[in-house]
Tab-separated table of C-alpha atoms in Angstrom:
chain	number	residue	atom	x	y	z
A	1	UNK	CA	-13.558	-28.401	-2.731
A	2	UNK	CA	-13.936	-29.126	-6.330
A	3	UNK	CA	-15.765	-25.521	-6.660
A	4	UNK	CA	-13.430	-23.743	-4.510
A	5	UNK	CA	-11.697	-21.477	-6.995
A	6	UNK	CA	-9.294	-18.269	-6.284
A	7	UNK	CA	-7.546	-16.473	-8.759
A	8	UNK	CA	-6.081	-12.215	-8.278
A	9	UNK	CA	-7.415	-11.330	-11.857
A	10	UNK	CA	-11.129	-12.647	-11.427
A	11	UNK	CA	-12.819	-9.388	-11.195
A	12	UNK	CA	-15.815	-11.479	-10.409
A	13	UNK	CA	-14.627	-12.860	-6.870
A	14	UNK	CA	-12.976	-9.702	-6.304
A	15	UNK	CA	-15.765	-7.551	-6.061
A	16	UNK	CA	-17.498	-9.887	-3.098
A	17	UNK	CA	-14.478	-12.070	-2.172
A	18	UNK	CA	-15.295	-12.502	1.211
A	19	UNK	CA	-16.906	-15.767	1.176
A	20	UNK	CA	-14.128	-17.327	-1.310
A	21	UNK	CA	-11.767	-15.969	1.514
A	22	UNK	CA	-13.574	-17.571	4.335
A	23	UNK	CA	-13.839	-20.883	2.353
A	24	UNK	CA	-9.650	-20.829	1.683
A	25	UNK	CA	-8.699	-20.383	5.038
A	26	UNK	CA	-11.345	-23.388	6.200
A	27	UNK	CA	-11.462	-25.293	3.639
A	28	UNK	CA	-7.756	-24.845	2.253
A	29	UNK	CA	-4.869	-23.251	3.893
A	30	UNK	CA	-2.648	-23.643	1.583
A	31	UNK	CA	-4.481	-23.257	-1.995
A	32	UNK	CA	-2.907	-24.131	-5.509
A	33	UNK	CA	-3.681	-22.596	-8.464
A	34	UNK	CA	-2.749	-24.973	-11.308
A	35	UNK	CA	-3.771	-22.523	-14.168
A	36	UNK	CA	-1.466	-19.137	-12.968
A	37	UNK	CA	1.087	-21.903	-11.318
A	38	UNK	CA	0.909	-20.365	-6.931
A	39	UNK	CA	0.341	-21.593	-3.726
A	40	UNK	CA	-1.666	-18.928	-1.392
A	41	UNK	CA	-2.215	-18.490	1.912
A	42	UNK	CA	-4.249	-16.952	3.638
A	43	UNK	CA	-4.950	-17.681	7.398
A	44	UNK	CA	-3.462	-14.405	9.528
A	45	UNK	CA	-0.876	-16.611	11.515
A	46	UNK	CA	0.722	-17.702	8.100
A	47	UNK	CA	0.534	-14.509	6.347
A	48	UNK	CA	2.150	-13.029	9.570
A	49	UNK	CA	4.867	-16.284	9.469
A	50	UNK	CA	5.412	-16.069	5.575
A	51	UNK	CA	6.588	-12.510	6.519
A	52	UNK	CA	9.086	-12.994	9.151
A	53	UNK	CA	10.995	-15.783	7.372
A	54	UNK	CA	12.990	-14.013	4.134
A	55	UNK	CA	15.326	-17.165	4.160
A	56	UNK	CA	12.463	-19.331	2.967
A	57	UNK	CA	10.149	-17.145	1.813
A	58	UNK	CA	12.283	-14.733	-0.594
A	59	UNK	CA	11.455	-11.333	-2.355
A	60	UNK	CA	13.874	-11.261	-4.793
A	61	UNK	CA	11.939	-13.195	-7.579
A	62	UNK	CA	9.289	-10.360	-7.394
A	63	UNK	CA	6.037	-9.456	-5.270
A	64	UNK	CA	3.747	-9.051	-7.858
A	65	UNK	CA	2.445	-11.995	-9.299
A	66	UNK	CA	2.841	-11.102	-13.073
A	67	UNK	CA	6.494	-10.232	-13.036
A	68	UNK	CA	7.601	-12.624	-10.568
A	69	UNK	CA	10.344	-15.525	-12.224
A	70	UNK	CA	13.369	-13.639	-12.988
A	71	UNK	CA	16.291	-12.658	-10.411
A	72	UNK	CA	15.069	-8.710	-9.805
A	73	UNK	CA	17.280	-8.335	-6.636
A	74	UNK	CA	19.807	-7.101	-9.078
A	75	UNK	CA	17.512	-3.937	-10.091
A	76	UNK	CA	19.290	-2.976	-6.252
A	77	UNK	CA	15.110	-2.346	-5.677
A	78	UNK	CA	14.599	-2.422	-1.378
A	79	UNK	CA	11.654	-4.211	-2.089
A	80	UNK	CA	13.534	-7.162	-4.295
A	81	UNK	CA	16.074	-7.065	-1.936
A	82	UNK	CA	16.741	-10.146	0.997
A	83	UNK	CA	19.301	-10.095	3.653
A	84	UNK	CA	21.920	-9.174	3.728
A	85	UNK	CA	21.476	-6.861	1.025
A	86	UNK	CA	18.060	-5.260	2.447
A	87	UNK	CA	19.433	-4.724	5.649
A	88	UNK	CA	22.172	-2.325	4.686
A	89	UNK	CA	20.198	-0.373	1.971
A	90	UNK	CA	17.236	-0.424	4.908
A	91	UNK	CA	19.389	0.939	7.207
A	92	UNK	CA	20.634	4.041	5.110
A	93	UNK	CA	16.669	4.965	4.395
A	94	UNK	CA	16.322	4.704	8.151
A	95	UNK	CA	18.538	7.358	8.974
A	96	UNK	CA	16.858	9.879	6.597
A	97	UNK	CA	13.137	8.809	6.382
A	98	UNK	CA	12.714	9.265	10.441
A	99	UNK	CA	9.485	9.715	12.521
A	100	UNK	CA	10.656	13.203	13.112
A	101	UNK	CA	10.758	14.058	9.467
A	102	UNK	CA	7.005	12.037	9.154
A	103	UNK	CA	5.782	13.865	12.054
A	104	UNK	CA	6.702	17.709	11.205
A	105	UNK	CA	4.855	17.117	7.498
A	106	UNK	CA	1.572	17.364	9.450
A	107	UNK	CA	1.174	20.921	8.909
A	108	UNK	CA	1.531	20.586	5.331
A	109	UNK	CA	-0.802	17.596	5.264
A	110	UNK	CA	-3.437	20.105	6.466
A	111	UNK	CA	-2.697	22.532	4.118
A	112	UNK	CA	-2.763	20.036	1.138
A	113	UNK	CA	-6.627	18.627	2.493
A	114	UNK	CA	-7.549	22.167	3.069
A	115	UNK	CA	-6.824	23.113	-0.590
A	116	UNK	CA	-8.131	20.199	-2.089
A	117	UNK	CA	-11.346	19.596	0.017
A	118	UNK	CA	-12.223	23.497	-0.038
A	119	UNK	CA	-13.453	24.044	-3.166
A	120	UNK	CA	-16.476	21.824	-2.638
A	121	UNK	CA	-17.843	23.807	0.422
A	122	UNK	CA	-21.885	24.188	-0.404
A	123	UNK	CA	-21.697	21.367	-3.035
A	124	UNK	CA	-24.222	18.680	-2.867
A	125	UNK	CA	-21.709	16.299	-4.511
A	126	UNK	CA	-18.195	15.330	-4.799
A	127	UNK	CA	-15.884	12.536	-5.924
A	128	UNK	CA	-13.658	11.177	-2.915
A	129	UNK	CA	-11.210	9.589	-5.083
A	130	UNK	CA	-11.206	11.356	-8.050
A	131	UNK	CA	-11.283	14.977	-6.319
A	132	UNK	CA	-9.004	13.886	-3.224
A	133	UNK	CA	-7.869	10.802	-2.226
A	134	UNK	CA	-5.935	10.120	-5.541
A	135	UNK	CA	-4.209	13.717	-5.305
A	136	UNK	CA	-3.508	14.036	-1.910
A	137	UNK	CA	-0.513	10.984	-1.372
A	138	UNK	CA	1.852	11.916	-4.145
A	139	UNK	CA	1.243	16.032	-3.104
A	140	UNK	CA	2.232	14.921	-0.053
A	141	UNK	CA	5.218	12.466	-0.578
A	142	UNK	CA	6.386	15.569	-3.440
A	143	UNK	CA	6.827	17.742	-0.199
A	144	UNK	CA	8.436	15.023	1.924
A	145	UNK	CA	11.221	14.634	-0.958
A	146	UNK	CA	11.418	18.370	-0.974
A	147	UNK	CA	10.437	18.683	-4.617
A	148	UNK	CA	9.230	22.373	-5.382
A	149	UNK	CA	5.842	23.203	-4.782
A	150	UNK	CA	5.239	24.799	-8.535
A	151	UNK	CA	6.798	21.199	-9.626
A	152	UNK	CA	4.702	19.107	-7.515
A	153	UNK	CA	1.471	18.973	-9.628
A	154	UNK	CA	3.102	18.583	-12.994
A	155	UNK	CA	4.904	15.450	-10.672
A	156	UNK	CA	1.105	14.166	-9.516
A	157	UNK	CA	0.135	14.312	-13.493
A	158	UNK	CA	2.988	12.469	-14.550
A	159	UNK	CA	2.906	10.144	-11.125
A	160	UNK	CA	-0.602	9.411	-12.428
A	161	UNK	CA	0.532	8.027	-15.686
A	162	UNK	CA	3.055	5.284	-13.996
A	163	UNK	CA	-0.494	3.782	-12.507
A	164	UNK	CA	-2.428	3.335	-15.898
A	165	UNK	CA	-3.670	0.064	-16.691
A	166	UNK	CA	-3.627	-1.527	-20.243
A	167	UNK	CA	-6.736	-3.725	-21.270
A	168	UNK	CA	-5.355	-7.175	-21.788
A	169	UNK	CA	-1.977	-6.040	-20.471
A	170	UNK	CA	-2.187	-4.864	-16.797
A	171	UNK	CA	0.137	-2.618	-15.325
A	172	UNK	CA	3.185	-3.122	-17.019
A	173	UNK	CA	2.828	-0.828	-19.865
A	174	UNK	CA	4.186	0.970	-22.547
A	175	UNK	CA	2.757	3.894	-20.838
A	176	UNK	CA	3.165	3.250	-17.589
A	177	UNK	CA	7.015	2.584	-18.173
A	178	UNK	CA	7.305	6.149	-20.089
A	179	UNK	CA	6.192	7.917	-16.601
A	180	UNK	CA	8.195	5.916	-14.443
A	181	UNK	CA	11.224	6.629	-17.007
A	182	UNK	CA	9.912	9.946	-16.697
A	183	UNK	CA	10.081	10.638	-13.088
A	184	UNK	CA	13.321	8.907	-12.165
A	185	UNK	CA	14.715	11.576	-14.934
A	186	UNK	CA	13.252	14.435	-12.856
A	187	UNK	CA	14.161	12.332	-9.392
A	188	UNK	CA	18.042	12.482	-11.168
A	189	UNK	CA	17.851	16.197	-11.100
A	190	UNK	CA	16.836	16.889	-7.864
A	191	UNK	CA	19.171	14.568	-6.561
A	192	UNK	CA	22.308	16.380	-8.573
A	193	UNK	CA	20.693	19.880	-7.534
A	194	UNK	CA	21.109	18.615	-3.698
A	195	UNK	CA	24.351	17.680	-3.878
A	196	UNK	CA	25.229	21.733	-4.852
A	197	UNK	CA	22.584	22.970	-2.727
A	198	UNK	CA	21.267	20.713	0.304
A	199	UNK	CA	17.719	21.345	1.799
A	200	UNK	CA	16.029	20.499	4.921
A	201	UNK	CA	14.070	17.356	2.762
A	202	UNK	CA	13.904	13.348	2.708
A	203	UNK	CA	16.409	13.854	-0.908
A	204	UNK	CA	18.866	15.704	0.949
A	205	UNK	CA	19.096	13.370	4.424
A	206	UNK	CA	18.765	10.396	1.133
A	207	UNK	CA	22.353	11.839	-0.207
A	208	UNK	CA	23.800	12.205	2.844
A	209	UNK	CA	22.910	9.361	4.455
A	210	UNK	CA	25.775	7.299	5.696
A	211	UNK	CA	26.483	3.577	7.599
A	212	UNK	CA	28.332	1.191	8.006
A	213	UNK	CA	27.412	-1.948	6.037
A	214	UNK	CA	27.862	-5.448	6.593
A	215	UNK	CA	31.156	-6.130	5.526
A	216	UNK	CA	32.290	-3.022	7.520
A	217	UNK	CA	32.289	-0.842	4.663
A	218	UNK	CA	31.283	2.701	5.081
A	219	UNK	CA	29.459	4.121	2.354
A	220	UNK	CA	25.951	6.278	1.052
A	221	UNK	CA	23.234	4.946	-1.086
A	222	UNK	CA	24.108	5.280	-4.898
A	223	UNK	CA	22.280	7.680	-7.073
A	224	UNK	CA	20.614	4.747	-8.812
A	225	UNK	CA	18.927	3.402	-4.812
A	226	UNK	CA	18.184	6.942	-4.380
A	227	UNK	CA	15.730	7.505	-7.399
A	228	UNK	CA	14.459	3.706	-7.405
A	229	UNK	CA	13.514	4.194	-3.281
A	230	UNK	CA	11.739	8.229	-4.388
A	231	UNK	CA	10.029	5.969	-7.382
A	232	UNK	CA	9.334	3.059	-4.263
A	233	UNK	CA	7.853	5.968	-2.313
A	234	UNK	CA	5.463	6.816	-5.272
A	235	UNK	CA	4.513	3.565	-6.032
A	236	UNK	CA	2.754	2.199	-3.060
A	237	UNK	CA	2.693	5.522	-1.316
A	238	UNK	CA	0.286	7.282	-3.462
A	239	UNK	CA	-1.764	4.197	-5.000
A	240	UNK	CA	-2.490	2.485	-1.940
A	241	UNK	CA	-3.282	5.506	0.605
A	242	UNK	CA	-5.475	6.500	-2.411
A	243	UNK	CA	-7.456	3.319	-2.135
A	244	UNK	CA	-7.023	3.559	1.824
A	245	UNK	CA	-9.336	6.971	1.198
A	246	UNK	CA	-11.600	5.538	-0.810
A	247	UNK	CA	-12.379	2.500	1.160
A	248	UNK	CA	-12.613	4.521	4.093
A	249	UNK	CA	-15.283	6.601	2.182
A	250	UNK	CA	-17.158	3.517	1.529
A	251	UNK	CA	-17.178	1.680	5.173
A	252	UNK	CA	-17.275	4.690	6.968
A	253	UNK	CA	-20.991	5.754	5.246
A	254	UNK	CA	-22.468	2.257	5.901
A	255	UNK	CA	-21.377	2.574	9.442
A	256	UNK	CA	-22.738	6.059	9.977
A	257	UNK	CA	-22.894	5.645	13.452
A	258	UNK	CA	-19.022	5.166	14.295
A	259	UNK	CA	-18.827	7.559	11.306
A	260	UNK	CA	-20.772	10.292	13.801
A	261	UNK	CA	-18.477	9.348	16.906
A	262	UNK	CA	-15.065	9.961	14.668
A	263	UNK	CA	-16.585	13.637	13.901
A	264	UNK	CA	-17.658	14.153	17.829
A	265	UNK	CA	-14.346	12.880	19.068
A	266	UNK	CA	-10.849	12.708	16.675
A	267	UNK	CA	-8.724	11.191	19.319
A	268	UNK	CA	-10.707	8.183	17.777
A	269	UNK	CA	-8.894	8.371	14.431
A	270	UNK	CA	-5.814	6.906	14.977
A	271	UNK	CA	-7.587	3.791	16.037
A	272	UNK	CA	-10.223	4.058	13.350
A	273	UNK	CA	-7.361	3.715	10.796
A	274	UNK	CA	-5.692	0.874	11.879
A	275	UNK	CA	-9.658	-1.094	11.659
A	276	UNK	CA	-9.649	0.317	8.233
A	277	UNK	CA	-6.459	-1.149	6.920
A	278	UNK	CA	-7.338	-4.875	8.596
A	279	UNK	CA	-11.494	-4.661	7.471
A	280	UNK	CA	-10.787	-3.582	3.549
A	281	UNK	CA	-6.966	-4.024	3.054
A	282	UNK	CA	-6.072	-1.518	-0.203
A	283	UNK	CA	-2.666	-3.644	-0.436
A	284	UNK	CA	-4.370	-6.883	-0.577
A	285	UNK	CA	-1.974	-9.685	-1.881
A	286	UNK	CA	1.960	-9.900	-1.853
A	287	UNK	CA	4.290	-11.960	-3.865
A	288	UNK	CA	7.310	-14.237	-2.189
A	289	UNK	CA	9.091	-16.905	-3.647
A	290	UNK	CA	10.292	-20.485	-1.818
A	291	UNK	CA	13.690	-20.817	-1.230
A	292	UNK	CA	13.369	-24.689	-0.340
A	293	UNK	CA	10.405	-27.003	0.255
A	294	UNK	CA	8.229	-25.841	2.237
A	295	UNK	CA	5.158	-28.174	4.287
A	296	UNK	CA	2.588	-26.445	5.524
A	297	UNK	CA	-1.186	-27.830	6.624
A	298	UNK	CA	-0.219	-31.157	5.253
A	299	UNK	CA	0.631	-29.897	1.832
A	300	UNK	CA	4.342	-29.463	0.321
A	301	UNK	CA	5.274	-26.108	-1.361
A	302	UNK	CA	8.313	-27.312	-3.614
A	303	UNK	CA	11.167	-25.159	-3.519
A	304	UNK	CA	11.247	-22.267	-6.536
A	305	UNK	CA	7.169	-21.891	-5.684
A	306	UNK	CA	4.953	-18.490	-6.192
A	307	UNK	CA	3.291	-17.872	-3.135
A	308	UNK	CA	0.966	-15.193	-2.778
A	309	UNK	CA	-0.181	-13.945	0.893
A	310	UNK	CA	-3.631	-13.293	1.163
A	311	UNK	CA	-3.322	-10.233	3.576
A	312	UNK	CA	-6.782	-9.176	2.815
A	313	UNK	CA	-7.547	-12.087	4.040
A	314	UNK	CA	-5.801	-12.352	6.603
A	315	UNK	CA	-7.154	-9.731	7.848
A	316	UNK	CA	-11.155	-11.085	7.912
A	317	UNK	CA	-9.674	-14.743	9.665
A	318	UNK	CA	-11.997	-15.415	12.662
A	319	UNK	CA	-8.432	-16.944	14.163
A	320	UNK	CA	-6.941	-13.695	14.854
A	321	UNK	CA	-9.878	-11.282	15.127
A	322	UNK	CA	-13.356	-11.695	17.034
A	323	UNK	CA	-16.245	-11.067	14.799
A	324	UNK	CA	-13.800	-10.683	11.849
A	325	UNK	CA	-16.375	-9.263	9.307
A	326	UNK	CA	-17.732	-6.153	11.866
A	327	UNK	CA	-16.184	-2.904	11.231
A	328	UNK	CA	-15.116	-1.494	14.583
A	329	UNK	CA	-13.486	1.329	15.475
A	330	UNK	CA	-13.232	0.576	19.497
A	331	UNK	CA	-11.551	-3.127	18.576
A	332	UNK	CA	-8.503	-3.862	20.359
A	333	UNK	CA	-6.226	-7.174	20.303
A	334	UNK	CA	-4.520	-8.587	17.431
A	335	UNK	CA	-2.661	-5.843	14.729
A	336	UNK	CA	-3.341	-6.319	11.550
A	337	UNK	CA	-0.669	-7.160	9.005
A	338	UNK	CA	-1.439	-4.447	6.254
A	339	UNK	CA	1.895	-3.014	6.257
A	340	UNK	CA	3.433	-6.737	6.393
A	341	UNK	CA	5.910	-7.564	8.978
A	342	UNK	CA	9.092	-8.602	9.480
A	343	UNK	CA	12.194	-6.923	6.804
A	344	UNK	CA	9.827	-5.433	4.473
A	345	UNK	CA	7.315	-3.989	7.155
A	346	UNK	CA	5.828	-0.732	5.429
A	347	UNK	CA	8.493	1.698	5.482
A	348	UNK	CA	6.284	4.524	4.547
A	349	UNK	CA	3.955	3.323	7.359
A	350	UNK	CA	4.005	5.939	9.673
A	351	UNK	CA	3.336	8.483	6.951
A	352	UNK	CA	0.466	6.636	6.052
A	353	UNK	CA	-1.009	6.337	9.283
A	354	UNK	CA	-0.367	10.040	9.126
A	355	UNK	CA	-2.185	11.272	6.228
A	356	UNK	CA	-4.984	8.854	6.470
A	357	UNK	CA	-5.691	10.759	10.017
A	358	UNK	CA	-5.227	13.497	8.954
A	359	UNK	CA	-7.989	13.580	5.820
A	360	UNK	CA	-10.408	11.604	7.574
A	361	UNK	CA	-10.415	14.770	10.314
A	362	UNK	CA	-10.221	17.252	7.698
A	363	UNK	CA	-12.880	15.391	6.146
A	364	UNK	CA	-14.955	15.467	8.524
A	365	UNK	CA	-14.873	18.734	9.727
A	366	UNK	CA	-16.055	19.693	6.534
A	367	UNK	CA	-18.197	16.981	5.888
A	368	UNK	CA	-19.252	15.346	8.667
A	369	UNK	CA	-22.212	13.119	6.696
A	370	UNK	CA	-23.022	11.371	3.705
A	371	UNK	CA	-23.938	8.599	1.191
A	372	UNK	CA	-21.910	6.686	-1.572
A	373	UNK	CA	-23.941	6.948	-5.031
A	374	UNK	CA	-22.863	3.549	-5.805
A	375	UNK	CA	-24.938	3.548	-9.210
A	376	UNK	CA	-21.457	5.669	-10.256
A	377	UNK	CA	-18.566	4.031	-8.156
A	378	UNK	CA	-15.891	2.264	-9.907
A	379	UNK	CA	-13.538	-0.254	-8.740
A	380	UNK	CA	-9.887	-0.753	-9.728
A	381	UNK	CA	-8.436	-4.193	-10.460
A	382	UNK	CA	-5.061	-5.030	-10.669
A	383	UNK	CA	-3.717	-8.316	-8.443
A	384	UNK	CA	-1.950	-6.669	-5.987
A	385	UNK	CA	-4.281	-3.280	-5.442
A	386	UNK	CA	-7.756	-3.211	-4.252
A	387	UNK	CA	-10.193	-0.568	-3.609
A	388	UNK	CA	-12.145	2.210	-5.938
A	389	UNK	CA	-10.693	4.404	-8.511
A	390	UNK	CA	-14.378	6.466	-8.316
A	391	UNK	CA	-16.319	6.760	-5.258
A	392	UNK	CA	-18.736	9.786	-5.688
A	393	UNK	CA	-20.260	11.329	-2.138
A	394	UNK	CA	-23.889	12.726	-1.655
A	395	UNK	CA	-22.648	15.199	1.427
């Protein structure tokens, strides 16, 4: 095991991790990185374990490996948030982010493919990513929020800017923290607009959202947990169903031949997209934080312990999933954990599942073959997000 080395910013492994994957959950289950001081795991059954246990396994210390130390619970974040605290907040996003409200945007989702996809009838050559995928998620979650549709590509540009990456300094930016300031200003707005004039949108049903917590108090989210969940919604809304599309560009042109039977037969999508999200996970690692020591495989995880779940992994493991390195669309059996489980399962999830449908059918419609110029793809790297920020198509 002496060669056995894992680390989230090695661009190196992360371009052919598989192998390294395979080796960590054989070889070691529970893996310690001395030099960026985390356990990971990375077997499915623990990443699915890890999940449902907030007690031990806490979020409030951060999910991303480069800010996680400090207490960021008190940023009133969902995602930072254990119970008790998460359940109440949960609960009030619940009552306005429904499946009915997911469900009735998939008119709009149409619309939104149609106009972006369009333009490039009769070309010989388009980029996935650049041209669609990376547009299409925060278009999308601008018309769930109700934002107005002459705001809602000034909102992508800006949007765009909270996801730039600084050589040497990674996502959290100078610029990066100007766009996020940015749109919670314009978030603020909206929100004080719908309090004089409510709409038929996810702000609205976000105001007026009301339950009863768990000390029996009745009350609505605060301004504050209403921008910070709209900024949530952005965040891993619109970067990871952008790498979702560009992975699925990728997999689905070396597997032309499932690729064929999704544009014969779209009742296949739905099934299609869950094999997606388990063969090339875009979310692939998460961040928890040990609440008390922890043994696991033989090996003790000391309380106040990074621990960073492998869900990519997870999601090749042999344990769970029959031939786990086959992409295919007809497998049935285990679920993958993608959206994680447990508290923080995916809220956005069902929109997701949504839109990814949705453009892979529009897609295909349009463009029912073609090749990756891999010569001119380009991968993103960050340790949390994995997929392509350039994947050009020969259709």
């Amino acid at each position: 095991m002496a060669d056995l080395y894992w680390d989230p910013y090695d661009e190196e492994i992360e371009r052919k991790p598989y192998e390294v994957w395979r080796r960590l959950r054989d070889e070691a289950p529970v893996y310690r990185n001395d030099q960026h001081d985390f356990y990971a795991l990375s077997r499915f059954a623990d990443v699915e374990a890890t999940h449902r246990d907030p007690q031990t396994f806490s979020s409030a210390r951060g999910t991303v490996l480069e800010i996680m130390g400090p207490d960021l619970s008190r940023t009133g974040q969902m995602i930072f948030l254990d119970p008790p605290e998460h359940a109440s907040l949960r609960q009030l996003v619940s009552r306005a982010f429904t499946p009915r409200r997911v469900s009735e945007l998939e008119g709009r989702v149409r619309e939104l493919c149609a106009e972006l996809l369009d333009p490039f009838a009769g070309a010989a050559e388009l980029d996935y990513v650049q041209d669609f995928g990376d547009h299409l998620p925060s278009m999308v979650i601008s018309s769930l929020l109700g934002l107005p549709r002459e705001d809602q590509r000034e909102v992508r540009n800006i949007v765009d800017g909270m996801f730039h990456i600084e050589p040497g300094v990674g996502i959290v930016n100078e610029t990066a923290m100007n766009a996020a300031g940015e749109v919670s200003r314009y978030i603020g707005g909206e929100l004080k607009r719908r309090q004089d004039d409510p709409g038929d949108d996810l702000l609205t049903a976000l105001v007026q959202a009301e339950i009863v917590d768990e000390r029996g108090v009745e009350r609505r989210m605060t301004e504050q947990e209403t921008v910070e969940f709209a900024i949530l919604l952005f965040v891993a809304g619109t970067e990871t169903v952008g790498r979702f599309l560009g992975w699925a560009a990728v997999v689905l042109a070396d597997n032309a031949d499932q690729r064929k039977e999704l544009a014969e037969d779209s009742s296949l999508l739905p099934k299609a997209v869950e094999e997606l999200l388990r063969y090339e996970a875009p979310s692939g690692i998460q961040g928890r934080w040990t609440t008390r020591d922890v043994e696991l495989h033989g090996t003790v995880i000391p309380k106040d312990s990074k621990v960073l779940l492998l869900t990519a992994a997870a999601g090749r493991d042999g344990r769970a999933y029959p031939h786990p390195d086959r992409f295919d669309i007809h497998r049935t059996g285990e679920p993958h954990v993608s959206f994680g489980y447990g508290i923080h399962f995916c809220v956005g999830a069902a929109l997701a599942r949504l839109e990814g449908r949705v453009a892979l059918e529009e897609t295909l419609k349009r463009f029912p073959a073609w090749e990756v110029d891999h010569a001119k793809a380009e991968r993103l790297h960050t340790s949390t997000v994995r997929g392509y920020t350039k994947v050009p198509i020969i259709v």
